[in-house]
Coordinates of C-alpha atoms in Angstrom, one line a residue:
Chain F
M158 CA 78.1 85.4 111.3
Q159 CA 74.2 87.3 111.2
S160 CA 72.6 86.8 107.9
K161 CA 70.6 89.9 106.1
V162 CA 68.3 88.1 103.6
S163 CA 67.2 92.0 102.0
F164 CA 71.3 93.1 101.4
Q165 CA 71.3 94.5 98.0
L166 CA 74.0 95.8 95.4
V167 CA 73.8 98.7 92.9
D168 CA 75.7 99.0 90.3
T169 CA 77.7 102.4 89.8
T170 CA 80.0 101.3 86.5
M171 CA 78.8 104.2 84.8
R172 CA 78.9 106.6 87.0
D173 CA 81.7 106.2 89.6
G174 CA 83.0 103.3 86.9
E175 CA 82.7 105.6 84.6
Q176 CA 84.6 108.2 86.8
T177 CA 87.6 106.8 85.9
A178 CA 90.3 109.0 84.3
G179 CA 91.0 107.9 81.1
V180 CA 87.9 105.9 80.4
V181 CA 84.9 106.8 78.8
F182 CA 81.8 104.7 77.1
S183 CA 79.8 104.9 74.4
Q184 CA 76.2 105.6 74.3
E185 CA 75.9 101.8 72.4
E186 CA 78.1 100.1 75.5
K187 CA 76.4 101.9 78.2
L188 CA 72.9 100.3 76.8
Q189 CA 74.9 96.6 76.5
M190 CA 75.8 97.1 80.2
A191 CA 72.6 97.8 81.8
V192 CA 70.5 95.6 79.9
K193 CA 73.7 92.6 80.5
L194 CA 73.5 94.0 84.3
D195 CA 69.7 94.1 84.4
E196 CA 69.4 90.1 83.3
A197 CA 72.1 89.1 85.9
G198 CA 69.7 90.5 88.7
I199 CA 71.1 93.7 89.6
P200 CA 68.2 95.5 91.5
W201 CA 69.9 99.2 90.8
I202 CA 71.7 101.1 88.8
E203 CA 73.5 104.2 89.3
A204 CA 73.1 105.1 85.2
G205 CA 75.2 108.7 85.3
I206 CA 75.6 112.0 86.0
P207 CA 72.5 114.6 84.1
A208 CA 74.2 117.5 85.1
M209 CA 77.6 116.8 82.7
G210 CA 75.3 118.0 79.5
R211 CA 73.1 117.6 76.9
R212 CA 75.3 114.3 75.1
E213 CA 75.1 112.5 78.9
Q214 CA 71.0 113.5 79.4
E215 CA 70.6 112.0 75.8
T216 CA 72.6 108.8 77.0
L217 CA 70.6 108.5 79.9
K218 CA 67.1 109.3 78.5
E219 CA 67.9 106.3 76.5
M220 CA 68.8 103.9 79.0
L221 CA 65.5 105.7 80.6
S222 CA 63.4 103.7 78.0
L223 CA 64.7 100.7 77.9
P224 CA 62.5 97.9 79.4
L225 CA 64.3 97.0 82.6
R226 CA 63.4 95.3 85.7
A227 CA 66.2 97.2 87.6
T228 CA 65.8 101.0 89.0
L229 CA 68.0 103.6 87.2
I230 CA 69.1 106.1 89.7
A231 CA 70.6 109.6 88.1
W232 CA 73.7 110.5 90.6
N233 CA 73.5 114.7 91.4
R234 CA 75.5 117.1 93.8
A235 CA 73.1 119.1 96.1
D236 CA 72.3 121.7 93.6
E237 CA 69.4 123.0 92.6
A238 CA 70.6 122.5 88.7
D239 CA 72.0 119.3 89.2
I240 CA 68.5 117.7 90.2
R241 CA 66.5 120.0 87.5
A242 CA 68.4 118.0 85.0
S243 CA 67.5 114.5 86.7
I244 CA 64.0 115.4 86.4
A245 CA 64.0 116.5 83.2
C246 CA 66.0 113.5 82.2
G247 CA 62.8 111.2 83.4
F248 CA 64.4 109.7 86.8
S249 CA 62.2 109.2 89.6
H250 CA 64.9 108.2 91.5
I251 CA 67.7 110.4 92.2
H252 CA 71.1 110.2 94.3
L253 CA 72.2 113.4 96.0
S254 CA 76.1 113.8 97.6
L255 CA 77.0 115.9 100.0
P256 CA 80.4 115.8 102.2
V257 CA 80.2 115.1 106.0
S258 CA 84.2 115.2 106.9
D259 CA 84.9 118.2 108.3
L260 CA 87.8 117.7 105.6
H261 CA 85.5 118.1 102.9
I262 CA 83.6 120.6 104.7
Q263 CA 86.4 123.1 105.2
F264 CA 88.5 122.9 102.4
K265 CA 86.8 122.0 99.6
L266 CA 83.2 123.5 100.5
K267 CA 84.7 126.7 102.8
K268 CA 81.8 125.4 104.6
S269 CA 80.6 124.6 107.9
R270 CA 78.7 121.1 109.5
E271 CA 75.7 124.0 110.1
W272 CA 75.8 124.6 105.8
V273 CA 75.5 120.8 105.0
L274 CA 73.1 120.1 107.3
E275 CA 71.1 123.1 106.3
R276 CA 71.7 122.7 102.1
L277 CA 70.6 118.9 103.2
Q278 CA 67.5 119.3 104.2
H279 CA 67.1 122.5 101.2
I280 CA 67.9 120.5 98.8
L281 CA 66.0 117.4 99.8
Q282 CA 62.9 119.7 100.4
F283 CA 63.4 120.7 96.7
T284 CA 63.8 117.4 94.9
K285 CA 61.0 115.3 97.4
S286 CA 59.1 118.6 96.3
F287 CA 59.1 116.9 92.1
G288 CA 57.4 113.9 94.0
C289 CA 60.9 111.1 93.6
T290 CA 62.5 109.3 95.4
V291 CA 66.2 110.6 97.1
F292 CA 68.8 108.8 98.7
V293 CA 71.3 110.3 100.6
G294 CA 74.9 109.9 100.0
A295 CA 77.3 111.1 102.7
E296 CA 81.0 111.5 101.0
D297 CA 83.8 111.1 102.8
A298 CA 81.7 109.7 106.2
S299 CA 85.1 107.3 106.9
R300 CA 86.8 110.4 107.9
A301 CA 84.0 112.2 109.7
D302 CA 82.5 112.8 113.3
P303 CA 80.6 109.7 113.8
E304 CA 78.6 111.6 115.7
F305 CA 78.1 114.3 113.0
L306 CA 77.4 111.9 110.9
L307 CA 73.9 110.8 112.7
Q308 CA 72.6 114.4 112.8
Y309 CA 73.7 114.3 109.0
A310 CA 71.3 110.8 108.7
D311 CA 68.9 112.5 110.9
V312 CA 68.3 115.4 109.2
A313 CA 68.4 113.4 105.8
S314 CA 65.6 110.4 107.0
R315 CA 63.5 113.7 108.9
F316 CA 63.2 115.3 104.9
G317 CA 62.5 112.3 103.6
A318 CA 65.5 110.3 102.4
E319 CA 65.0 107.0 102.2
R320 CA 68.5 105.6 102.2
L321 CA 72.0 106.7 103.2
R322 CA 75.2 106.0 101.3
Y323 CA 78.3 106.0 103.6
A324 CA 80.7 106.4 101.7
D325 CA 84.5 105.2 102.6
T326 CA 85.8 107.8 99.6
V327 CA 89.5 107.1 99.8
G328 CA 89.1 103.8 101.2
C329 CA 90.6 104.2 104.3
L330 CA 88.9 101.3 106.2
D331 CA 89.9 97.9 107.3
P332 CA 87.5 95.2 107.4
F333 CA 86.9 95.9 111.2
E334 CA 86.7 99.6 111.3
T335 CA 84.4 99.4 109.0
F336 CA 82.4 96.3 110.7
S337 CA 82.4 98.9 114.3
R338 CA 81.9 101.7 112.1
V339 CA 78.6 100.6 109.9
N340 CA 77.3 98.2 112.8
H341 CA 77.1 102.0 115.0
L342 CA 75.3 103.8 112.3
V343 CA 73.0 101.1 111.4
S344 CA 72.0 100.8 115.1
R345 CA 71.8 104.5 115.3
S346 CA 69.7 105.9 112.4
S347 CA 66.3 104.5 110.9
L348 CA 67.0 104.8 107.1
P349 CA 68.9 101.3 105.3
V350 CA 72.5 102.0 105.1
E351 CA 74.4 101.7 101.7
F352 CA 78.1 100.6 101.8
H353 CA 80.4 102.3 98.8
G354 CA 83.8 101.2 99.5
H355 CA 87.7 102.3 97.6
N356 CA 89.9 99.8 96.7
D357 CA 93.1 102.4 97.1
F358 CA 94.6 99.5 100.0
G359 CA 93.0 97.1 97.9
L360 CA 90.4 96.0 100.7
A361 CA 87.1 97.2 99.1
A362 CA 85.5 93.6 98.3
A363 CA 86.4 92.7 101.9
N364 CA 85.0 96.0 103.6
T365 CA 82.2 95.1 101.5
L366 CA 81.6 91.7 103.3
S367 CA 82.1 93.5 106.4
A368 CA 79.7 96.0 106.1
F369 CA 77.2 93.2 105.1
H370 CA 77.9 91.4 108.2
A371 CA 77.5 95.4 110.2
G372 CA 73.5 95.3 109.2
A373 CA 74.1 97.8 106.1
A374 CA 71.0 96.9 103.4
L375 CA 72.6 97.8 100.7
A376 CA 76.4 98.0 99.3
S377 CA 78.0 99.6 95.9
V378 CA 80.1 97.6 93.7
T379 CA 81.4 98.2 90.0
I380 CA 82.0 95.8 87.2
S381 CA 85.7 94.4 87.9
G382 CA 86.0 96.7 90.4
I383 CA 86.7 100.0 88.0
G384 CA 86.3 103.6 89.2
E385 CA 88.1 106.2 90.4
R386 CA 92.0 106.0 91.4
A387 CA 92.4 102.3 92.2
G388 CA 88.7 101.8 92.0
N389 CA 85.8 99.9 94.0
A390 CA 84.0 96.9 95.5
S391 CA 84.4 94.3 92.4
L392 CA 80.4 93.3 91.6
E393 CA 82.1 89.6 91.2
E394 CA 84.2 89.3 93.9
V395 CA 81.3 90.6 95.7
V396 CA 79.3 88.4 94.5
T397 CA 81.1 85.1 94.4
S398 CA 83.0 85.6 97.7
M399 CA 79.3 86.3 99.3
S400 CA 77.8 82.8 97.5
H401 CA 81.1 80.5 98.1
L402 CA 81.6 81.9 102.3
Y403 CA 77.8 82.9 102.9
R404 CA 75.9 80.8 100.6
F405 CA 74.3 84.1 100.2
S406 CA 73.3 84.4 96.4
C407 CA 72.8 88.8 96.7
G408 CA 69.9 88.0 94.4
L409 CA 72.5 87.6 91.2
Q410 CA 72.7 85.2 88.8
L411 CA 76.4 84.4 88.4
P412 CA 76.9 82.7 84.8
V413 CA 76.1 86.3 83.4
L414 CA 79.6 88.0 85.5
P415 CA 82.4 86.4 83.0
E416 CA 79.8 88.8 80.4
L417 CA 79.7 91.9 82.2
T418 CA 83.6 91.4 82.6
H419 CA 84.2 90.6 78.7
L420 CA 81.7 93.7 77.9
L421 CA 83.6 96.0 80.7
S422 CA 87.0 95.6 79.2
R423 CA 86.1 96.2 76.0
A424 CA 84.4 99.4 77.0
S425 CA 87.1 100.7 79.0
G426 CA 89.9 99.3 76.8
R427 CA 91.2 97.6 79.8
P428 CA 92.4 93.9 79.7
I429 CA 90.7 91.4 81.5
Q430 CA 92.2 91.2 85.2
T431 CA 94.5 89.2 85.9
Y432 CA 95.9 88.4 89.6
R433 CA 93.0 90.1 91.0
S434 CA 91.4 87.1 92.1
V435 CA 88.1 85.6 90.4
M436 CA 88.1 87.6 87.5
T437 CA 91.0 85.1 86.8
A438 CA 89.6 82.4 87.4
M439 CA 86.5 83.1 85.6
N440 CA 88.4 83.8 82.4
G441 CA 90.8 82.2 81.9
Chain V
M200 CA 107.0 94.8 112.8
V201 CA 105.4 92.5 110.1
S202 CA 107.8 90.1 108.8
L203 CA 107.4 88.7 104.9
I204 CA 107.6 85.6 103.9
D205 CA 108.2 86.1 99.9
Y206 CA 106.2 84.0 97.2
T207 CA 107.6 86.0 94.2
L208 CA 110.8 84.2 93.7
D209 CA 108.9 81.2 93.8
E210 CA 106.8 82.8 90.9
A211 CA 109.6 84.3 88.8
L212 CA 110.8 79.8 88.9
R213 CA 107.2 79.0 87.9
R214 CA 107.7 81.4 84.8
R215 CA 111.3 80.8 84.1
V216 CA 112.7 84.0 84.5
P217 CA 115.8 83.8 83.3
Q218 CA 118.4 83.3 86.6
S219 CA 120.7 86.7 84.8
A220 CA 117.3 88.4 86.5
I221 CA 116.5 86.4 89.3
A222 CA 119.4 88.2 91.9
G223 CA 117.5 91.5 91.0
I224 CA 114.7 90.6 91.7
L225 CA 116.3 89.2 94.9
D226 CA 117.8 92.6 95.2
T227 CA 115.0 94.3 95.2
L228 CA 112.9 92.6 97.7
Q229 CA 115.7 93.2 100.4
K230 CA 114.4 96.2 100.8
Y231 CA 111.2 95.5 102.0
N232 CA 111.4 92.9 105.0
V233 CA 110.5 89.6 103.3
E234 CA 112.2 87.0 105.6
M235 CA 112.8 84.3 103.6
H236 CA 111.5 83.6 99.8
D237 CA 109.3 79.9 99.7
I238 CA 109.8 78.2 96.8
S239 CA 108.7 74.8 95.2
L240 CA 111.1 72.1 94.9
E241 CA 109.8 71.0 91.1
H242 CA 110.6 74.3 90.0
M243 CA 115.0 73.6 91.2
P244 CA 116.1 71.9 89.4
E245 CA 117.4 74.3 86.0
Y246 CA 117.9 77.5 88.8
R247 CA 120.4 75.1 91.4
N248 CA 123.3 77.6 90.1
I249 CA 121.7 80.1 92.6
L250 CA 122.3 77.4 95.4
S251 CA 125.7 77.7 95.5
D252 CA 125.5 81.1 97.1
A253 CA 125.5 80.4 100.8
S254 CA 124.3 83.4 101.9
L255 CA 120.9 82.9 99.7
L256 CA 120.4 79.4 101.2
E257 CA 119.7 80.5 104.1
R258 CA 116.8 82.9 102.9
L259 CA 115.2 80.0 100.8
R260 CA 113.0 77.9 102.4
C261 CA 112.2 75.1 100.0
R262 CA 108.7 73.1 99.6
V263 CA 108.3 69.3 100.2
A264 CA 106.1 66.9 100.1
P265 CA 106.3 64.1 102.3
S266 CA 108.2 61.6 100.3
I267 CA 111.5 59.8 100.0
S268 CA 112.0 60.7 96.5
E269 CA 111.0 65.0 97.2
L270 CA 112.8 65.0 100.5
S271 CA 116.0 63.2 99.3
K272 CA 116.2 65.7 96.8
A273 CA 115.7 68.3 98.3
C274 CA 118.7 67.5 101.4
G275 CA 120.4 67.0 98.4
M276 CA 120.1 70.6 97.3
G277 CA 121.1 71.7 100.8
F278 CA 118.7 73.7 101.4
K279 CA 118.8 75.2 105.3
K280 CA 114.6 75.1 105.8
M281 CA 112.4 72.9 104.2
A282 CA 108.8 73.3 104.9
V283 CA 107.0 70.2 105.0
V284 CA 104.0 70.2 102.6
W285 CA 100.7 68.6 104.2
S286 CA 97.1 68.3 104.6
N287 CA 95.5 68.1 107.2
K288 CA 93.8 64.3 107.5
L289 CA 94.2 62.7 110.9
N290 CA 94.9 59.0 110.8
P291 CA 98.0 57.2 112.6
V292 CA 99.2 56.6 109.4
S293 CA 99.8 59.5 108.0
L294 CA 100.8 61.1 110.9
S295 CA 103.7 58.8 111.4
K296 CA 104.5 59.4 107.6
L297 CA 104.6 63.1 108.9
E298 CA 106.8 62.1 111.4
A299 CA 108.7 60.4 109.1
A300 CA 109.4 63.3 106.6
L301 CA 110.1 65.3 109.6
Y302 CA 112.7 63.1 111.0
A303 CA 114.3 63.1 107.5
V304 CA 114.4 67.3 107.2
R305 CA 115.8 67.4 111.1
N306 CA 118.2 64.5 110.3
A307 CA 119.8 66.5 106.8
G308 CA 120.9 69.4 109.5
A309 CA 118.3 71.4 108.1
E310 CA 115.0 73.5 110.0
P311 CA 111.8 71.7 109.8
F312 CA 108.4 74.1 109.2
L313 CA 104.9 72.4 108.8
C314 CA 103.4 74.0 106.1
I315 CA 99.6 72.9 106.4
E316 CA 97.6 73.6 103.7
D317 CA 94.3 73.5 103.8
A318 CA 94.5 74.4 107.3
S319 CA 91.7 77.2 107.1
R320 CA 89.1 74.0 106.6
S321 CA 90.4 73.0 110.1
Y322 CA 88.8 73.9 113.7
Y323 CA 91.1 74.9 116.1
A324 CA 91.2 71.6 118.2
E325 CA 92.3 69.9 115.8
F326 CA 96.0 70.7 115.8
D327 CA 96.4 69.8 119.1
V328 CA 97.5 66.4 117.8
Y329 CA 100.8 68.0 115.8
W330 CA 101.7 70.0 118.7
P331 CA 103.5 66.8 120.0
I332 CA 105.1 66.5 116.7
I333 CA 106.1 69.8 116.7
E334 CA 107.9 70.1 119.9
R335 CA 110.2 66.7 118.9
Y336 CA 110.8 68.1 116.3
D337 CA 112.0 71.2 117.0
V338 CA 109.7 72.5 114.0
Q339 CA 110.4 76.0 113.5
R340 CA 106.8 77.1 112.2
L341 CA 103.3 76.1 111.6
I342 CA 102.3 77.7 108.3
Y343 CA 98.8 78.2 108.1
C344 CA 97.4 78.1 104.7
D345 CA 94.1 79.5 103.0
S346 CA 94.6 77.8 100.1
S347 CA 91.3 77.3 99.2
S348 CA 90.0 80.8 99.7
A349 CA 87.7 79.9 102.1
M350 CA 87.8 82.8 104.9
D351 CA 86.9 85.8 105.6
P352 CA 88.7 88.5 108.0
F353 CA 86.3 88.0 111.2
I354 CA 87.0 83.8 110.0
V355 CA 90.4 84.3 110.0
R356 CA 90.6 87.0 113.1
R357 CA 89.2 84.5 115.0
S358 CA 90.4 81.0 114.2
L359 CA 93.8 82.1 114.7
M360 CA 93.3 83.8 117.5
E361 CA 92.3 80.5 119.0
L362 CA 95.1 78.6 117.7
L363 CA 97.3 81.1 118.8
E364 CA 96.4 80.1 122.4
T365 CA 97.2 76.0 122.6
A366 CA 100.4 76.6 119.5
I367 CA 103.7 76.0 120.8
C368 CA 105.6 77.4 117.7
P369 CA 104.9 80.6 116.3
V370 CA 102.3 80.5 113.2
E371 CA 102.6 82.7 109.9
F372 CA 99.9 83.2 107.8
C373 CA 99.4 82.0 104.2
A374 CA 96.5 83.4 102.2
S375 CA 95.3 82.4 98.3
N376 CA 93.6 85.5 96.7
T377 CA 90.2 83.9 94.9
F378 CA 87.3 86.6 95.9
G379 CA 90.1 89.1 96.0
L380 CA 90.0 89.0 100.1
A381 CA 93.6 88.5 100.6
T382 CA 95.2 91.3 101.7
A383 CA 92.5 91.8 103.8
N384 CA 92.9 88.3 105.5
S385 CA 96.6 88.8 106.0
L386 CA 95.6 92.4 107.8
A387 CA 93.4 90.2 109.7
A388 CA 95.9 87.5 110.9
L389 CA 98.1 90.2 112.0
K390 CA 95.2 91.4 114.6
A391 CA 95.0 88.2 115.6
G392 CA 98.8 88.3 116.6
V393 CA 100.2 86.0 114.3
E394 CA 103.8 88.3 112.9
H395 CA 104.8 86.3 109.5
I396 CA 102.5 86.4 106.1
G397 CA 103.7 85.4 102.8
T398 CA 103.0 88.0 100.5
S399 CA 104.0 88.2 96.5
V400 CA 104.6 91.5 94.5
N401 CA 101.9 92.5 93.4
G402 CA 99.8 89.7 94.5
V403 CA 101.7 87.1 92.0
G404 CA 101.0 83.8 92.1
P405 CA 98.5 80.9 91.0
K406 CA 95.9 80.9 93.2
G407 CA 96.9 84.8 94.0
R408 CA 98.5 85.5 97.0
T409 CA 98.3 89.3 99.2
A410 CA 100.3 91.6 97.9
M411 CA 103.3 93.2 99.5
E412 CA 103.0 96.7 99.0
E413 CA 99.0 96.7 100.0
L414 CA 99.6 94.7 103.2
L415 CA 102.7 97.3 103.7
M416 CA 100.9 100.4 102.9
A417 CA 97.8 99.3 105.0
V418 CA 99.9 98.7 108.1
R419 CA 101.4 101.6 107.6
H420 CA 98.9 104.1 106.6
L421 CA 95.7 102.5 108.5
W422 CA 97.0 100.8 111.6
K423 CA 100.3 103.6 111.7
G424 CA 102.3 100.7 112.3
Q425 CA 106.3 100.3 111.1
T426 CA 107.0 99.7 107.4
P427 CA 110.3 99.5 105.1
P428 CA 110.1 103.1 103.1
G429 CA 108.5 102.4 99.7
Y430 CA 109.9 105.8 97.7
T431 CA 110.6 103.4 95.3
L432 CA 108.0 100.8 95.5
A433 CA 105.8 101.6 92.4
D434 CA 109.4 101.2 90.3
D435 CA 110.6 98.2 92.5
C436 CA 107.4 96.2 92.0
S437 CA 107.0 97.0 87.9
S438 CA 110.5 96.2 87.9
I439 CA 110.3 92.7 89.3
L440 CA 107.0 92.1 86.9
S441 CA 108.6 93.3 84.2
A442 CA 111.6 90.7 84.5
M443 CA 108.4 88.0 84.9
K444 CA 107.2 89.7 81.4
M445 CA 104.1 90.7 83.3
E446 CA 103.0 94.5 83.6
V447 CA 101.0 96.2 86.5
R448 CA 97.7 97.2 85.7
V449 CA 97.6 100.7 85.4
D450 CA 94.7 100.6 88.7
K451 CA 96.6 98.1 91.0
A452 CA 96.2 99.5 94.3
I453 CA 99.4 101.1 95.4
I454 CA 101.4 100.6 92.5
G455 CA 99.4 101.5 89.3
A456 CA 100.5 104.6 87.3
N457 CA 96.9 105.5 87.3
V458 CA 96.4 105.3 91.2
F459 CA 97.0 109.0 91.2
A460 CA 95.0 109.9 87.9
H461 CA 92.4 112.1 88.7
E462 CA 89.7 113.5 86.3
S463 CA 86.5 114.4 87.3
G464 CA 85.2 118.0 88.4
I465 CA 85.1 117.5 91.6
H466 CA 87.7 115.2 92.3
V467 CA 90.5 117.7 90.5
D468 CA 88.7 120.6 92.6
G469 CA 89.4 119.3 95.8
I470 CA 92.6 117.9 94.7
A471 CA 93.1 121.6 94.2
K472 CA 92.0 122.7 96.9
N473 CA 93.6 119.9 99.2
P474 CA 95.6 116.7 97.7
E475 CA 94.4 114.9 100.9
L476 CA 90.7 115.2 99.9
Y477 CA 90.9 113.2 97.1
E478 CA 94.6 110.6 98.1
M479 CA 95.0 108.8 101.6
I480 CA 99.0 108.5 100.3
K481 CA 100.7 111.2 98.7
P482 CA 101.9 110.4 95.9
E483 CA 106.0 110.5 96.1
E484 CA 105.6 108.0 99.3
V485 CA 105.3 105.1 96.6
G486 CA 107.6 107.0 93.8
L487 CA 104.2 107.8 91.8
K488 CA 103.1 111.4 90.8
R489 CA 100.0 112.9 90.4
Q490 CA 98.6 113.4 87.1
L491 CA 95.0 115.4 85.9
V492 CA 93.7 113.7 83.3
I493 CA 91.8 115.8 80.8
G494 CA 88.6 114.2 79.1
K495 CA 84.6 113.8 79.3
H496 CA 84.8 114.0 83.2
S497 CA 86.4 117.2 83.8
G498 CA 85.1 120.2 85.1
T499 CA 86.2 124.2 84.4
A500 CA 88.2 123.9 87.8
S501 CA 89.8 121.2 85.8
L502 CA 90.9 123.0 82.9
K503 CA 91.7 126.1 84.8
Y504 CA 93.6 123.9 87.1
K505 CA 95.3 122.7 84.0
F506 CA 96.4 125.7 82.5
R507 CA 97.7 126.9 86.0
E508 CA 100.1 124.7 85.7
W509 CA 101.1 125.7 81.9
E510 CA 101.2 129.7 83.6
M511 CA 98.5 130.5 82.0
E512 CA 95.2 131.9 83.1
L513 CA 92.1 130.8 82.0
E514 CA 89.2 132.7 82.0
Q515 CA 85.4 131.2 83.5
D516 CA 84.1 131.9 80.2
D517 CA 86.7 130.2 78.8
A518 CA 86.5 127.4 80.5
V519 CA 82.8 127.1 80.0
Q520 CA 82.8 127.1 76.5
M521 CA 85.9 124.6 76.4
L522 CA 84.2 122.4 78.4
E523 CA 82.1 121.4 76.4
Q524 CA 84.7 120.7 73.6
V525 CA 86.6 118.7 74.9
R526 CA 83.6 116.4 76.1
E527 CA 82.5 116.1 72.7
L528 CA 86.4 115.3 72.0
A529 CA 86.7 113.0 74.8
E530 CA 83.1 110.7 74.4
Q531 CA 84.6 110.6 70.1
Q532 CA 87.7 109.0 70.6
K533 CA 87.0 107.5 73.9
N534 CA 90.1 108.3 75.2
P535 CA 91.1 111.6 77.2
L536 CA 92.5 114.6 75.5
T537 CA 96.5 115.3 75.1
D538 CA 98.2 118.2 75.8
L539 CA 98.4 119.2 72.0
Q540 CA 94.8 118.6 71.7
L541 CA 94.0 120.8 74.5
M542 CA 96.7 123.4 73.8
D543 CA 94.8 123.2 70.0
L544 CA 91.2 123.7 71.1
Y545 CA 92.7 126.8 72.8
R546 CA 94.4 128.0 70.3
R547 CA 91.7 127.0 67.7
R548 CA 89.1 128.8 70.1
L549 CA 91.4 132.5 70.6
I550 CA 91.8 132.3 66.6
F551 CA 87.7 132.3 67.1
I552 CA 87.5 135.2 68.8
H553 CA 90.0 137.6 67.0
E554 CA 88.5 136.2 63.6

């Protein structure tokens, strides 16, 4: 198996994780999680959505003032007001997301593929004008036409994005599909690819490992796999399976993982998971 | 069609579920193409009564160590199928012990299976020593176990494809779930051509198993394969777990109560336009219902959608202003709003406007 030494994790517990129906983290909990994730050695933290309003912005400003080694990223729709809110908080790393599947373009946006590409170009130019580092998300990439996804990646690259997130939004890939799709994208696009898996069929961790083999440079994870519906790829599962199966550390301190799991359990009000893999083993 | 070897019953016995609940568990599992139930001999003494049911006995497979005392105990109980649990230690002495055990199973008139616990640690050529033995005792199947969770899906597919090239009997795959890869590894085994997969409801078992509901729905939806209908799947899994005094986690893939709950503004807006945007399976396909949760991440579209469910139209201005209150309240109580709370906010707003 191919090994990529540069593979890194992006924690999105406080963005995709908190979007879980019924879950709300307090400001204090978010700050604690950021500190602990940083201690574990996570290089990237997707911290939240400034466009959500004043209270969220206050929390995010607090988080930005913490002395962290990790880089904090703000999540945004491809919308000028969203970007302005993130800039106002003090973010220099901006993630902006647009859907790329025809299903989403037609039914959610009620627009065309051309509109998506134009919008991407416009919002990238707008965001770059603030001197930000910009990462681009491709929502529902796993159901998109791979050729259109390449066009999208090409526009993202030409207009200054530094990373492309391949989102398996509804968790519909198996590990073999993940490999071939991510491999195709990695070989044809100049941007580093981040894989973002969902766990609707219980395959998020396995798909993340496949993306690693396929040459993805990064992957999104959340503590204990918390996230919308059946959740995201679990930080603990991805890190421990890579460590165990490939002797690859992801640069993370494994002893911090149980503390993160407990922190998440308290903040989300959900008990430590039993019968979800390594978490049981870690927590008895 | 994938054939399932069930480990749920074994976990129920290990957890000392009352005998009266066992029949219910077995009946429910019958809906899902369970070929047989693998159980450990050590749990059986307390449950000997269930062995008097001849048709059930045909569907049970007892795991036995290759020891004279265990084998004679299992033979005495009348098992028709026995899996000799074996560790892949290759030397002539140990192999003669295996042969003696398989002989004893055959001699008792039962069908022998060979279960290699640490198969995933072995190179496929190492299995060559087993084929003559398998042929000699007419072993029904080789059970390939990844008990130490040493495999990822690519390793599973490659190893099993190689093994199947030389295998002279059907192969069964049984994953453990230490790293959360069991379902993926079982899909990989199916890709390699294996047809028999060990599963349990919700993946229960000491080291975790492949979750039955995940495997069935992945085969059906990701590969468009044939699997039994799942219209009562969530309820069935939940009632089996409740007999074991366990609960289904709200976010458990396929069967969790919240896997069709949506809160974030973008998602609810999408769901209102077309549920397929954020759902791969229709909730009713597994016997669940879609829920709309109003909380910190709701958007104006969510509020309007919720009011439309109540057959009320919420104006954009009202939605914008209520949203701020909704978010504050959700954050304060660290929970979504109940319908009553939402209605209360709306009423207060009306009073405020009319004052």
